[in-house]
Short mmCIF file of C-alpha atoms in Angstrom, two decimals:
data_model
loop_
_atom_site.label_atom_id
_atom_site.label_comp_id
_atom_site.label_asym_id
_atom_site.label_seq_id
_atom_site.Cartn_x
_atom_site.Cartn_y
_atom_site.Cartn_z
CA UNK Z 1 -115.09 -9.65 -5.83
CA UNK Z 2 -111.52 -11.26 -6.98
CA UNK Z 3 -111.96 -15.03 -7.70
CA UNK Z 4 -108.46 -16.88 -6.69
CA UNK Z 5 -108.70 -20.48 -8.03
CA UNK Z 6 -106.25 -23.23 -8.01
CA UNK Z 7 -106.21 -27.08 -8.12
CA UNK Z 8 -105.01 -29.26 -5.86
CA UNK Z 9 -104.60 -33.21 -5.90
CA UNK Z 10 -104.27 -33.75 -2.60
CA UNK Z 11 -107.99 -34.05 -1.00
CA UNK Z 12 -108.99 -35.79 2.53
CA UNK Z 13 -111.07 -39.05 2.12
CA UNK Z 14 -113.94 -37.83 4.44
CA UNK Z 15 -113.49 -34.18 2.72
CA UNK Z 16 -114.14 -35.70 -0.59
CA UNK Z 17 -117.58 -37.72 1.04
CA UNK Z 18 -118.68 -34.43 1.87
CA UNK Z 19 -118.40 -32.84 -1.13
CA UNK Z 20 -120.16 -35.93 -2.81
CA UNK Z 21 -122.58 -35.66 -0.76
CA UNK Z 22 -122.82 -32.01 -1.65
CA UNK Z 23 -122.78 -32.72 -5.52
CA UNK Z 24 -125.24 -35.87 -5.20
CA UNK Z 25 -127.95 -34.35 -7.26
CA UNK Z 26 -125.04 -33.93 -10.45
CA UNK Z 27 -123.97 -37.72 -9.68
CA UNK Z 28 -127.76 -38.96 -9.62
CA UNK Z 29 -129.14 -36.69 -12.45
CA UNK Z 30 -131.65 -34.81 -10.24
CA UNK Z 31 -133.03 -34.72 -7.24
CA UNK Z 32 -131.76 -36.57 -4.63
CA UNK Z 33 -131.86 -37.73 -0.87
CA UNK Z 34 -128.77 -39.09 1.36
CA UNK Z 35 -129.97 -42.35 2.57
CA UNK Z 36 -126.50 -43.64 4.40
CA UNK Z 37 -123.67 -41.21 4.19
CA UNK Z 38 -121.01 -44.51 4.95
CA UNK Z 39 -122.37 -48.05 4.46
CA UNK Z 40 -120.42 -50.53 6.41
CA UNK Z 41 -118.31 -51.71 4.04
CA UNK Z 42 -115.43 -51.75 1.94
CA UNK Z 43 -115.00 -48.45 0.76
CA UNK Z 44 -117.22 -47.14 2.33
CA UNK Z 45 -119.22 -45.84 -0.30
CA UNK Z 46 -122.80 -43.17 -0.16
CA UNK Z 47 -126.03 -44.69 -0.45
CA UNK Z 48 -128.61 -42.06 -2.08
CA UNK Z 49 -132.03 -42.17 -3.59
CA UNK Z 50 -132.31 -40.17 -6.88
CA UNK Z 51 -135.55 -38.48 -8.18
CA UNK Z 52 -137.35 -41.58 -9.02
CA UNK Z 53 -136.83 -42.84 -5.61
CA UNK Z 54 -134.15 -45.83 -6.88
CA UNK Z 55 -131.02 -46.50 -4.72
CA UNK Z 56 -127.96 -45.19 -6.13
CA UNK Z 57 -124.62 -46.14 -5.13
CA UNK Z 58 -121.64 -43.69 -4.52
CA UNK Z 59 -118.20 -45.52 -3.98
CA UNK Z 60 -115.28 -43.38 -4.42
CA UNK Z 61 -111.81 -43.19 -3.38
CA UNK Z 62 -109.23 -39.83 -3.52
CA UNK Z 63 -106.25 -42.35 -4.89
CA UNK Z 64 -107.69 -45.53 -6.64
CA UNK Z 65 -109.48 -45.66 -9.13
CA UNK Z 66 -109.79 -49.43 -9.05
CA UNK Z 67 -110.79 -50.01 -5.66
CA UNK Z 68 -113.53 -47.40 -5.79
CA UNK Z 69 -114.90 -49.39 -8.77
CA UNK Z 70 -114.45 -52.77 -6.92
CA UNK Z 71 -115.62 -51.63 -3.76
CA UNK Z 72 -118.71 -50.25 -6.02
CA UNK Z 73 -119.39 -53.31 -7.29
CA UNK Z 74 -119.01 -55.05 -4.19
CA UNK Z 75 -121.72 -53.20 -2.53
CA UNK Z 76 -124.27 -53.31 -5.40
CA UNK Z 77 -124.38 -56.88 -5.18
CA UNK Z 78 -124.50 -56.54 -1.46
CA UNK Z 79 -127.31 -54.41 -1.71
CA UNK Z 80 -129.10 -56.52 -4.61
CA UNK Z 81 -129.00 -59.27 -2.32
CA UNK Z 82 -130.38 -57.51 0.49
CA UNK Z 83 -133.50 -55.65 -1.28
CA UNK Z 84 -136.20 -56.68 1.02
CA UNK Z 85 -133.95 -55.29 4.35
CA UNK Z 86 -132.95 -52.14 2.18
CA UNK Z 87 -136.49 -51.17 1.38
CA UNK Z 88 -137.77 -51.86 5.01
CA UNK Z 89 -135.19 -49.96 6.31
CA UNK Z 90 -135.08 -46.84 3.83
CA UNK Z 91 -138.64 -45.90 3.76
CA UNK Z 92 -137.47 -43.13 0.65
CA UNK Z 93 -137.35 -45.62 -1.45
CA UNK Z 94 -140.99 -46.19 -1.80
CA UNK Z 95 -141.01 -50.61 -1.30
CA UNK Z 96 -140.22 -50.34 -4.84
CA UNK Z 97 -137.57 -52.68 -4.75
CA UNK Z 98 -135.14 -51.22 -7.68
CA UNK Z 99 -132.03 -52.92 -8.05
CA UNK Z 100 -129.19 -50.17 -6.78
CA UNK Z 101 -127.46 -47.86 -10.02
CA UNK Z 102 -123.46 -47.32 -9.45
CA UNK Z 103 -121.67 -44.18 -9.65
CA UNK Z 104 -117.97 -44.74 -9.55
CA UNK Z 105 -115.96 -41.48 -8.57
CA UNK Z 106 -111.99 -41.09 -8.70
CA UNK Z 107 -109.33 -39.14 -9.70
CA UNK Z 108 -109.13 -40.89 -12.90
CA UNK Z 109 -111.11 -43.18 -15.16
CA UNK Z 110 -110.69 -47.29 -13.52
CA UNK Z 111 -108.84 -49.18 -16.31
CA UNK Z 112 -110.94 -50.79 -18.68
CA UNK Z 113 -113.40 -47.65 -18.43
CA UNK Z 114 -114.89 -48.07 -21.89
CA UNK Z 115 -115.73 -51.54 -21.91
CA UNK Z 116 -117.24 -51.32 -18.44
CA UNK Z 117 -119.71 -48.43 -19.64
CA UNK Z 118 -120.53 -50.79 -22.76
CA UNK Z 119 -121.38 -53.59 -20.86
CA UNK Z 120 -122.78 -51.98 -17.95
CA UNK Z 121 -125.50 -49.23 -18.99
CA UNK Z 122 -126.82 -48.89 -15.49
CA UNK Z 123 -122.63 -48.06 -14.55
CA UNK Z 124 -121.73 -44.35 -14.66
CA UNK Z 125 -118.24 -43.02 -14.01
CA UNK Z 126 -116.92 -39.43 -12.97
CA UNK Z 127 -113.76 -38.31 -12.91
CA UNK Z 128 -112.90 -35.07 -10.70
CA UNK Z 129 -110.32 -32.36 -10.18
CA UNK Z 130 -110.29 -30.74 -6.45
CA UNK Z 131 -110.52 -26.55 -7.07
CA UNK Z 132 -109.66 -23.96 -4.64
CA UNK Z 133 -111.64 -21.32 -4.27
CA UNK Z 134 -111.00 -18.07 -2.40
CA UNK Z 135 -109.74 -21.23 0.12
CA UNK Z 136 -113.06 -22.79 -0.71
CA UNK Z 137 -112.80 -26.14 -1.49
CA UNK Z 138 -114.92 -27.61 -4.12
CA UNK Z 139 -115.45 -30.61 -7.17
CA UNK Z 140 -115.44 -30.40 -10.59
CA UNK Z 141 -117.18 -33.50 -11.87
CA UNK Z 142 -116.96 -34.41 -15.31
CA UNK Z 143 -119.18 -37.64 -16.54
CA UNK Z 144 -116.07 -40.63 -18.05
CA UNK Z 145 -115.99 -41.68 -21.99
CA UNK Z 146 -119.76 -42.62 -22.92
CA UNK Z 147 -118.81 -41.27 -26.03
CA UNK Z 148 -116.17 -43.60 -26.31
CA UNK Z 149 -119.13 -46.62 -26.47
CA UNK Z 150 -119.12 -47.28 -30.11
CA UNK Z 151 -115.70 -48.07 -30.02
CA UNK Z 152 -115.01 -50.03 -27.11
CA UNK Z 153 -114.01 -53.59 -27.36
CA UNK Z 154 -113.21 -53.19 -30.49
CA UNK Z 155 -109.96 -53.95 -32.36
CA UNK Z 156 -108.65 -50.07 -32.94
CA UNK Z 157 -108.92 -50.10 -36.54
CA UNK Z 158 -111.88 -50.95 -36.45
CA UNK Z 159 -113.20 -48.32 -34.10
CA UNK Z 160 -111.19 -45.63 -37.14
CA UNK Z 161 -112.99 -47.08 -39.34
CA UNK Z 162 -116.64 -45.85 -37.93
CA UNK Z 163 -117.82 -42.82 -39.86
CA UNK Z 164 -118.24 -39.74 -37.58
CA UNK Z 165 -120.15 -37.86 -40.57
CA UNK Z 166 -123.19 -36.21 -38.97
CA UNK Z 167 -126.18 -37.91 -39.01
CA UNK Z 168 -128.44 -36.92 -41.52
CA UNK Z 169 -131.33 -34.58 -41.24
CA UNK Z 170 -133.89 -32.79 -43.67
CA UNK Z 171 -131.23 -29.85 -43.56
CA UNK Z 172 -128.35 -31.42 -43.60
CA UNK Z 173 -125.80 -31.85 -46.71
CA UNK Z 174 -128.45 -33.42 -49.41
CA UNK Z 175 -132.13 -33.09 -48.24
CA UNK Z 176 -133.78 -36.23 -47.72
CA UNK Z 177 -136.44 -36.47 -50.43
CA UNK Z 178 -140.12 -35.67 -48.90
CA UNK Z 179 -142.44 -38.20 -48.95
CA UNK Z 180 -146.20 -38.31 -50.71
CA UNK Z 181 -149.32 -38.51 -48.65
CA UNK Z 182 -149.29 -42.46 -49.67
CA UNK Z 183 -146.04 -43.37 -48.89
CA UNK Z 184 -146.43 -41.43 -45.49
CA UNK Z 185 -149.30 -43.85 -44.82
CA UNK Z 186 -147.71 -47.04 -46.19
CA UNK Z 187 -145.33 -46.96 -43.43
CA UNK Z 188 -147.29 -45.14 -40.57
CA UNK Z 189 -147.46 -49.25 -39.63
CA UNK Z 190 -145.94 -52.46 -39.94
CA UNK R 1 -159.80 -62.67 -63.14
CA UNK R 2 -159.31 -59.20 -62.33
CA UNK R 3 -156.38 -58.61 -60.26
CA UNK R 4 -157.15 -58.33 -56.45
CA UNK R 5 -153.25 -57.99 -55.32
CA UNK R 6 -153.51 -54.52 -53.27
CA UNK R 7 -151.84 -51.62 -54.41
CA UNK R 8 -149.00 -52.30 -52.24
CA UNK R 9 -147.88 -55.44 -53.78
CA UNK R 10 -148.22 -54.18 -57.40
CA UNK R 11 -145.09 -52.43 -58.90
CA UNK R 12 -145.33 -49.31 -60.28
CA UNK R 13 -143.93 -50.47 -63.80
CA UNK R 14 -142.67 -53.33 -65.44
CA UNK R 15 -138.80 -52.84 -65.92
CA UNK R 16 -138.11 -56.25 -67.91
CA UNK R 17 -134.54 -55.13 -68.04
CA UNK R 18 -134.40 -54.63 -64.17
CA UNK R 19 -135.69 -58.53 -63.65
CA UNK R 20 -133.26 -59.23 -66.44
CA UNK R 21 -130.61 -57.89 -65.10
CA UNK R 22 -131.37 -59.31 -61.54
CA UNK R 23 -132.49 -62.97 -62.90
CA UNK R 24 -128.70 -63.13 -64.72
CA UNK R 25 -127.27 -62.24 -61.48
CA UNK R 26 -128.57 -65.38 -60.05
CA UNK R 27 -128.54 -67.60 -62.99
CA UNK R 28 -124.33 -67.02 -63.48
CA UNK R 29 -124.70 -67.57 -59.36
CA UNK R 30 -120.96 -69.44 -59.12
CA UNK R 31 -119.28 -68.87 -55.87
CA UNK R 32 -115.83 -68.73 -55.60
CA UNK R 33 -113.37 -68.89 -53.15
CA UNK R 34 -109.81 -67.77 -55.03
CA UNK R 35 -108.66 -64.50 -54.80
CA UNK R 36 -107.92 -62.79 -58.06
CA UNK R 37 -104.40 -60.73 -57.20
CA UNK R 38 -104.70 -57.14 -57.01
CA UNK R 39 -108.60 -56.73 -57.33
CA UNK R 40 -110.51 -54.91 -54.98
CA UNK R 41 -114.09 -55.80 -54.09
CA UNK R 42 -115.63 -53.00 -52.07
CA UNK R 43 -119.09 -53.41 -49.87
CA UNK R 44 -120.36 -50.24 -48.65
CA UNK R 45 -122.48 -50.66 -45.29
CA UNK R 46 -124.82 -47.64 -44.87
CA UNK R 47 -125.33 -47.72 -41.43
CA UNK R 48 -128.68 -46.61 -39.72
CA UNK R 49 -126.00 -45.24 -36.63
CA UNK R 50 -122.58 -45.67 -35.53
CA UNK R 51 -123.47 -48.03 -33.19
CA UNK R 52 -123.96 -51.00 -36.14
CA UNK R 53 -120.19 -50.67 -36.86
CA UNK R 54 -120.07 -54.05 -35.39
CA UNK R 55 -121.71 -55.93 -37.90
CA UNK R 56 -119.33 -54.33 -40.53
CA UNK R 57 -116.59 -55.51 -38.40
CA UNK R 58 -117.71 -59.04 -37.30
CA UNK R 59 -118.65 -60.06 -40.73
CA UNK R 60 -115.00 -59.10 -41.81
CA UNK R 61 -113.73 -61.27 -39.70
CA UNK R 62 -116.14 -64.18 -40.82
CA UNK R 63 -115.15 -63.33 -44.24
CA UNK R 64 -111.40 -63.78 -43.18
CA UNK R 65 -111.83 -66.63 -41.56
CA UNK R 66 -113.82 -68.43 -44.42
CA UNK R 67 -110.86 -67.37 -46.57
CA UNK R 68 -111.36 -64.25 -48.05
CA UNK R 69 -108.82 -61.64 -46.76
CA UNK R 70 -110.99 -58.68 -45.80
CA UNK R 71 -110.49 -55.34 -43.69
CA UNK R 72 -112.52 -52.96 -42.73
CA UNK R 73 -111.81 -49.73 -44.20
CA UNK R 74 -112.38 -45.78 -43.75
CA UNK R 75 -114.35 -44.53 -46.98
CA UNK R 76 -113.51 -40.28 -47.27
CA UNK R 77 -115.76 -38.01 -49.07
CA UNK R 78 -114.54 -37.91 -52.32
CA UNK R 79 -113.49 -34.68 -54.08
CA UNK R 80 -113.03 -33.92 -57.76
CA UNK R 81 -112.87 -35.97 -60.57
CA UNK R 82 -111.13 -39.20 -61.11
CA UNK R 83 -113.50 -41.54 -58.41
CA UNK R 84 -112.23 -44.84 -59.21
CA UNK R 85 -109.04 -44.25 -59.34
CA UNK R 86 -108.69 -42.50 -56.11
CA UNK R 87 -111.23 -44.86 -54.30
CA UNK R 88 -108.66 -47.54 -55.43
CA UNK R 89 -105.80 -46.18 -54.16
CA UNK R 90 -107.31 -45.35 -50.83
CA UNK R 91 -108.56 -48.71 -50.37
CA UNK R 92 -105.14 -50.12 -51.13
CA UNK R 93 -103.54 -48.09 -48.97
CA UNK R 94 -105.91 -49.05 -46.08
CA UNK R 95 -106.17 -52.37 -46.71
CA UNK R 96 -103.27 -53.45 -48.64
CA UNK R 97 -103.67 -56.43 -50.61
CA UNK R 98 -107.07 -57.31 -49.27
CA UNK R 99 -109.79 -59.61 -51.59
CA UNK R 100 -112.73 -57.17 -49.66
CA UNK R 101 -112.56 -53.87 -48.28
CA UNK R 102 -116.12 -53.15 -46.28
CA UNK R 103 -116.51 -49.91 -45.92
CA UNK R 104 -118.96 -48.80 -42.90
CA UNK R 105 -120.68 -45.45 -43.24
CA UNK R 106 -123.69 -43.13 -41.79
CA UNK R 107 -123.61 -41.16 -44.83
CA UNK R 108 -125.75 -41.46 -47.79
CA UNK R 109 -123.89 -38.56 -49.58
CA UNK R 110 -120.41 -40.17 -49.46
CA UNK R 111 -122.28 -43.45 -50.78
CA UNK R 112 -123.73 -41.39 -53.76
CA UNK R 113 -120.55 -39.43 -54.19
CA UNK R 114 -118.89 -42.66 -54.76
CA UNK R 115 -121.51 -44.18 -57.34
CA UNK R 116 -121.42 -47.93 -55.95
CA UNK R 117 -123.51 -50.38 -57.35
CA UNK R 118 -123.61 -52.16 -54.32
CA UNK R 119 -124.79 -51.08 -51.38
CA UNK R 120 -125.80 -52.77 -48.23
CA UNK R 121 -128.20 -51.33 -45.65
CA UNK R 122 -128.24 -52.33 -42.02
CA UNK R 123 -131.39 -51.62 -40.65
CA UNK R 124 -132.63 -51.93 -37.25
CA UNK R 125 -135.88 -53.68 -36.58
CA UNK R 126 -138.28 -50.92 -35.82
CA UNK R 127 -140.76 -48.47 -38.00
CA UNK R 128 -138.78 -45.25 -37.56
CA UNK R 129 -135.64 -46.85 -39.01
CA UNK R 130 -137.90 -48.37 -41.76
CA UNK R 131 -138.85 -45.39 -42.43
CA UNK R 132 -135.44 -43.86 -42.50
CA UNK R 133 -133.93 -46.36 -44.39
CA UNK R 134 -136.62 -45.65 -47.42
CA UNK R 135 -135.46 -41.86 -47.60
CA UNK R 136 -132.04 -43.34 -47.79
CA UNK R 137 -132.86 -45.67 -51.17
CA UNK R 138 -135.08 -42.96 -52.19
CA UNK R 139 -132.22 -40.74 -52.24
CA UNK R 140 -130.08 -43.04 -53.92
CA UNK R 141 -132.36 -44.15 -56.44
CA UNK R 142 -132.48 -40.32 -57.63
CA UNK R 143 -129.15 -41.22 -59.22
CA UNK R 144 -128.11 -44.32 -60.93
CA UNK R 145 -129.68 -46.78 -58.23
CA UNK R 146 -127.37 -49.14 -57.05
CA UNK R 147 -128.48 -52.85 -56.36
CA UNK R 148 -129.79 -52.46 -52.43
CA UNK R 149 -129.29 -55.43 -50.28
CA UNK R 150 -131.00 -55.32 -46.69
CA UNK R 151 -129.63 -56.74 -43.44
CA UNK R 152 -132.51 -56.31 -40.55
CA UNK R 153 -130.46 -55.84 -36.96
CA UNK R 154 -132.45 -56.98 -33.67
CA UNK R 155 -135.64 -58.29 -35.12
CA UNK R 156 -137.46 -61.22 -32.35
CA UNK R 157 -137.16 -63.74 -35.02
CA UNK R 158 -137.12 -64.72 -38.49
CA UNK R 159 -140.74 -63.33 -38.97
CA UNK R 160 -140.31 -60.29 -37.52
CA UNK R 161 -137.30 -60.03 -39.57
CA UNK R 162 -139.30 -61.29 -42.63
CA UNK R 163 -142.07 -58.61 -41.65
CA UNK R 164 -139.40 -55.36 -41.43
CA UNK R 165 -137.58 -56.21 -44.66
CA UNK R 166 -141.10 -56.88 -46.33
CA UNK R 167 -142.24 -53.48 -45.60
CA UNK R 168 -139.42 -51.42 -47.07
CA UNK R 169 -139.07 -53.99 -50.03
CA UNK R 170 -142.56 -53.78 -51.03
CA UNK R 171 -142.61 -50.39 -50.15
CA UNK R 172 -139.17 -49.20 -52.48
CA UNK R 173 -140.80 -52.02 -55.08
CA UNK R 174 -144.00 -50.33 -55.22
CA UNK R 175 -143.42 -46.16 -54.76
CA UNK R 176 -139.37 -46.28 -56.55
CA UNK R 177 -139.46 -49.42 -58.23
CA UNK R 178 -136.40 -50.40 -56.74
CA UNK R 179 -136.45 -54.18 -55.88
CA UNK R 180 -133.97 -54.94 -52.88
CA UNK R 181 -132.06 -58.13 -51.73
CA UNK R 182 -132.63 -59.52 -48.26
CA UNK R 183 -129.40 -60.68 -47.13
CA UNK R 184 -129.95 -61.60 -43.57
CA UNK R 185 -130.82 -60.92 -40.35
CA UNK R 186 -129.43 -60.84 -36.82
CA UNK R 187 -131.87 -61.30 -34.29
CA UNK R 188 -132.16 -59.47 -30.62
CA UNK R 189 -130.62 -62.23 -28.88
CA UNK R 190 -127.10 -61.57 -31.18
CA UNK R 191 -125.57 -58.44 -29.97
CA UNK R 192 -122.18 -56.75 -30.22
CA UNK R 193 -121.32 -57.65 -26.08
CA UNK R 194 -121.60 -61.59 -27.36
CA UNK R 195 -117.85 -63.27 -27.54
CA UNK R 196 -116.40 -63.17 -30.81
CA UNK R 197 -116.56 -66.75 -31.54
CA UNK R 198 -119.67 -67.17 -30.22
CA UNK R 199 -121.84 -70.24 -31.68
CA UNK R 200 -125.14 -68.74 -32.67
CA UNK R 201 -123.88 -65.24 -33.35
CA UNK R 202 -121.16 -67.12 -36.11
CA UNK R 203 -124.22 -68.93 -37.67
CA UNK R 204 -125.91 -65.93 -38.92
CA UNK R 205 -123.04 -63.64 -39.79
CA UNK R 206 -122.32 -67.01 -41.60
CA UNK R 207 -125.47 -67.11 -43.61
CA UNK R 208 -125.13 -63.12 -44.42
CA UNK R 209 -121.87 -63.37 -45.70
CA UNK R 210 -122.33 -66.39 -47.61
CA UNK R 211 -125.12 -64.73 -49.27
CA UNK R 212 -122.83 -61.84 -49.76
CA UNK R 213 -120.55 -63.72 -52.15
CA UNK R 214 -123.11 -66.00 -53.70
CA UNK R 215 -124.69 -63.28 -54.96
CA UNK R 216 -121.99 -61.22 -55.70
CA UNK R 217 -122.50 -58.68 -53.52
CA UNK R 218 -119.76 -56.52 -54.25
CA UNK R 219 -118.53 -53.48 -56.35
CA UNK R 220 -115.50 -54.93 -58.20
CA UNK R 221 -112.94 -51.49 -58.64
CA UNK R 222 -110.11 -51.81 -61.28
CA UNK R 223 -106.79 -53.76 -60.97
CA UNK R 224 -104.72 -52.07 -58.36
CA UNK R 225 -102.11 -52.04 -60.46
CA UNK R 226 -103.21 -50.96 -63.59
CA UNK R 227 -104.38 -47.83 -61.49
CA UNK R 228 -101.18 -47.46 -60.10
CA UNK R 229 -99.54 -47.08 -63.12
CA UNK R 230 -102.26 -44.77 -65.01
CA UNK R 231 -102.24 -42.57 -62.08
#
């Protein structure tokens, strides 16, 4: 069969909510179940339930990147201040009353990207690129800058001054000296 | 009376010249706070991870601000002959005219192809890094050991701290006879998302640093200049 794929950056707000509700499982990190395909409120964004039955937020937006990460963050609290009613309501989640995780999709990273994934561990970002094809349309996700976390907030020398050597393993460069029976029981504890 | 110290505590063998060496450190203990023109004071920081960068880079900036013009500088594998020399002109070309050059790095090859004899080790307050950081000064301590002083990262407290740092030193004391310098801690509660001039976070970077140059801390590399113009 001939594969014909192209981009495109043009994509349909309620097109893009259907393929994100498609792709949930990537953007969760397993299995997942739609609880609310469009919450009530700004943005609009997916409410999901990943494997371990916790609420995860979806806000996205085709255009801007910002306003799918404030309308994200919007709605977590929203939720986090509404836990008992969420768990009555969505029996998936189990009455375990989790604080919601955000996924932030958009075209591009929100400003400030880095810093947001330092302080935020719980925050995860996608960017995505709309593909074409055979007239199909579909996402391709790709997970924003967590590699970027040593160096964020930090002045930029500073982050060029972090050693990127591999760490160090028994086969690496200069093998780590083994250790006698005693010494292997010395620190078996503190 | 017999001696009923357990194994642990006992050193493997008396090295008067070690204790020597270390009690003369303390003894000429004179702190200064001039800069002598042109020298270069290098601290290596051998980092458990990548991720500790930011006590390498926070202390520079205590050290700056307590006088002391310091940057934090890139340290490259070596190659060939000639060590000082080209250590010497790295540094000054990173860091100019800097008093202190700390130089943050995972590796303890680059530290041993360098041959400091000062090396500080930032390790985190659990068992496995412990653990790690004891290969690490057993590995360095197959060459000409350099003196080891031990920062402990995200202990509880001071005991816990006291309890980490007393494992590996009695530990390196006891198996490599290498006695180490505790330097510090930073407790759990001081963490790199804290604001740079934050209170409590300043204190103990304070006390690390001070301890730092108190104890002369540092690997003092040749004049500048005089390498400039031998080169």
């Amino acid at each position: 069969m001939k594969l014909c794929i192209k981009t495109s950056d043009v994509i349909d707000r309620e097109v893009l909510r259907t393929l994100l509700i498609d792709a949930a499982n990537e953007l969760t990190g397993g299995k997942s179940q739609l609880l609310e395909p469009k919450l009530p409120w700004d943005g609009h964004p997916i409410l999901v339930a990943d494997a371990e039955l916790h609420p995860v937020l979806i806000s996205f937006d085709p255009v801007n990147s910002q306003s799918a990460l404030l309308s994200g963050l919007q709605a977590t609290e929203q939720i986090a201040t509404a836990l008992p009613w969420v768990n009555q309501v969505y029996a998936a989640l189990g009455n375990q009353q989790r604080p919601p995780r955000l996924v932030v999709v958009s075209h591009d990273p929100p400003p400030g990207a880095a810093a947001l994934l330092v302080g935020c561990p719980d925050l995860k970002l996608f960017s995505y690129k709309v593909l074409k094809v055979n007239e199909e349309t579909g996402l391709y996700l790709e997970p924003v800058g967590r590699h970027n976390e040593v160096s964020a907030g930090m002045p930029p020398e500073t982050a060029a001054a972090v050693m990127e050597e591999p760490a160090e393993t028994p086969n690496g460069p200069v093998a780590l000296p083994p250790l006698s029976d005693e010494e292997k029981n010395y620190f078996q504890q503190l | 009376m017999a001696c009923q110290l357990s194994p642990a505590w006992q050193r493997k063998a008396v090295a008067s010249g070690r204790l020597a060496k270390i009690s003369a450190r303390f003894l000429s203990d004179t702190p200064k706070t001039g800069q002598d023109a042109g020298t270069c004071r290098a601290i290596p920081f051998l980092l458990d991870n990548p991720e500790l960068v930011w006590v390498a880079h926070d202390l520079c900036g205590i050290l700056a601000e307590r006088g002391h013009s310091s940057m934090l500088c890139h340290l490259h594998e070596p190659s060939g002959d000639e060590q000082y020399p080209r250590l010497v002109e790295m540094l000054h070309n990173q860091a100019g005219d800097c008093e202190f050059c700390l130089l943050p790095t995972t590796s303890t090859d680059t530290v041993l192809a360098h041959a400091f004899d000062h090396v500080v080790l930032l390790v985190p307050a659990n068992l496995d890094a412990v653990l790690n950081a004891y290969h690490r000064i057993k590995l360095l301590a197959q060459q000409n050991t350099p003196e080891i002083g031990v920062v402990v990262v995200g202990p509880r407290d001071q005991h816990a701290a006291w309890r980490f740092f007393r494992k590996l030193a009695v530990g390196s004391l006891r198996y490599l006879d290498v006695p180490l310098l505790n330097l510090g801690f930073l407790p759990e509660q001081v963490t790199p998302e804290h604001a740079a001039h934050d209170h409590h976070r300043n204190n103990f970077l304070t006390r690390i640093s001070e301890r730092l140059l108190r104890s002369k801390f540092y690997s003092t590399l040749p004049d500048r200049k005089v390498v400039r113009e031998n080169v």
